[in-house]
Amino acid sequence: MYTPQELRNITKELRTWIIEMITEAGSGHPGGSLSCIDILSVLWLNEMKEKDRFILSKGHAVPALYAVLSKMGLLAKEELKTLRKINSRLQGHPDRVRLPVLGASTGSMGQGLSVAQGIALGFKIDKKPDSVFCLIGDGESQEGQIWETALSAPKFKLSNLCVILDNNNGQIDGYVSDVMPIEPITDKWRSFGWHVLDIPGHDFEKIIKAFQDARQLKENGGTKPILIVARTIKGKGVSFMENQIDWHGIAPTKEVARKAVEEIEKNG
Amino acid sequence: MAKATRQAFGEAIARLGEKYPEIVILDADLSKSTKSDIFAKKFPDRFFEMGIAEANMIGTAAGLAFAGKLPFLCSFGCFLTGRYDTIRISAVYAQANIRLVGTHAGLGIGEDGHSQMGLEDVSLMRALPTMGVFQPMDSKETELIVKFLVEEWKGPAYLRLTRQTLPDLYPEGKVFEPCKLLSILENKNPKALLLGTGAGVSEAVGGAEMLSKQGISTCVWSAHALKPFDEKSLHSICHLFELVVTIEDHTVVGGLGTCVAEAFAKLNKHPPLLKLGVQDTFGESGTPAELFSKHGFSASEIVKNVKRFLNGSV
Ligand SMILES: Cc1ncc(C[n+]2csc(CCOP(=O)(O)OP(=O)(O)O)c2C)c(N)n1
Ligand SMILES: [Mg+2]
């Protein structure tokens, strides 16, 4: 178990890896990778047990996941340079056949959550104690399929399913609140029968606590699936990327990347 | 001017919007990529941002058509055609006069990889009764097809467009003949016909030029309509060749190669057919050039394939 301060330092490094990886690839999605990296760090480095599964439903943020997997020793640091290159296991969007640890193949929004539900159901049939975690986007939450799972997981009493919503209010055509508002989001999920936690998404103490609460709910015989609404900032950690819609899906130049990395290293 | 066909579409539909007030556009959080944003800026009241909700967009477009509008609905080809049953029932079975515009066709998008690539969209759309399936090879042909889809086509149609820039190939001054095969490059005593569609046409032209330097004469034709497919023209020209090669940035299962195979099946005699394209495998990350080469339909791969065949080693 890492302390919040240790996690903060590790995640700083992972942010620089994300920037370097995307810059080397020449394309990719910095905004949504930087908004979820704090959550992924806590989840993978502290919370997840060996047999738990994680599904990245918002697949375009996969550089964040590759960075964490590399930190965990599941991917060589050197391999991160192959992101998006021909014949690499590190595809632009998750490919579970090339890299089984990814758990699902995603990149078409709205699908990963259903797959996560299926794994959770499978665990339940086999009376396994393991959990399934799934990260979805707020733009992704406009897909009807998300709401089909929102409806079904409570019916199946999937308390072993913990979903995290990366609520960064950004998508491609603009702010989520303009493109197609999803608020009041906690009310919606609660009314569908989920246990909902609402946290600031870059506060390590709060993220750690939310996962502990989720685990306790499950261990105390809770029957509801859990949703953690993480209020995040798209592009978090690089001032000129923060809340800038244009940084959703472009790579920085080498020069701009150097500035970003300097800034991440200097700040926290 | 050489442009991505998505760019040519965005400009053309924004122009046509002036004359045809019934045109409306729907997009699913990709308007900057599909280039429907040009229309959106010009006609904000006739543009509907649907968010990331393609099925809802398709059904809504069908409804708009039933209310007398001419909806163009835009997204990546894979995400639109991925909502197959909605297209099949709400739009096609009900005969909604809508235009599905699927951009980011094929391996040509490069690094994003399989999940963002339209690779089976032509096959899926061709399978639907009455659906028109169109794919321009350059910006001029895009303009012509968009105009045709606004002014003449009745019923549902699918338009497949590229992310990447394509060179200008449309013959200067040539009058547009909708749904007809088009000759792009003629040579004397040709051995092979290189028939391309979309991004495949410029690869075919590149291949033909390389082959010609090596003393092998070929002709290049293009097919902008995959449905209805111009079997008649194909039947009348195919006997001039020892070999017919189809080139498409799409799976060879159900695309242009299949159109030709279906047409050939009606003849007693026809030349052998080589179907170049994605060979029933998945897309992947890489540069477009690397992918075209790896999957066997870049200009130099066309050369290799034609030579291998003509040397009898197939
Ligand atoms: C079905 C589908 N439609 C469209 C896209 C294209 N797309 C990729 S990312 C994205 C925006 C995602 O927004 P959000 O879920 O909020 O992600 P984040 O802000 O965390 O990057 C879109 C529309 C897609 N991947 N899948
Ligand atoms: Mg978002």
Tab-separated table of C-alpha atoms and ligand atoms in Angstrom, chain A residues 32 35 58 60 136-140 166-172 174 176 232 234 248, ligand 2:
chain	number	residue	atom	x	y	z
A	32	GLY	CA	-8.706	12.039	-21.172
A	35	SER	CA	-7.871	13.188	-16.284
A	58	LYS	CA	-13.269	4.825	-22.572
A	60	HIS	CA	-8.951	6.143	-26.085
A	136	ILE	CA	-16.296	5.165	-18.269
A	137	GLY	CA	-16.300	8.709	-19.684
A	138	ASP	CA	-18.926	11.414	-19.279
A	139	GLY	CA	-19.217	11.856	-23.047
A	140	GLU	CA	-19.386	8.079	-23.254
A	166	ASP	CA	-14.316	10.214	-15.278
A	167	ASN	CA	-16.463	13.302	-15.106
A	168	ASN	CA	-14.155	15.831	-16.804
A	169	ASN	CA	-16.934	17.702	-18.669
A	170	GLY	CA	-15.018	17.434	-21.939
A	171	GLN	CA	-15.660	15.482	-25.123
A	172	ILE	CA	-14.694	16.237	-28.768
A	174	GLY	CA	-17.155	20.780	-26.792
A	176	VAL	CA	-20.383	17.745	-22.142
A	232	THR	CA	-11.901	15.491	-12.797
A	234	LYS	CA	-9.444	17.085	-18.635
A	248	HIS	CA	-8.710	15.775	-26.513
C	2	MG	MG	-15.134	13.613	-20.881
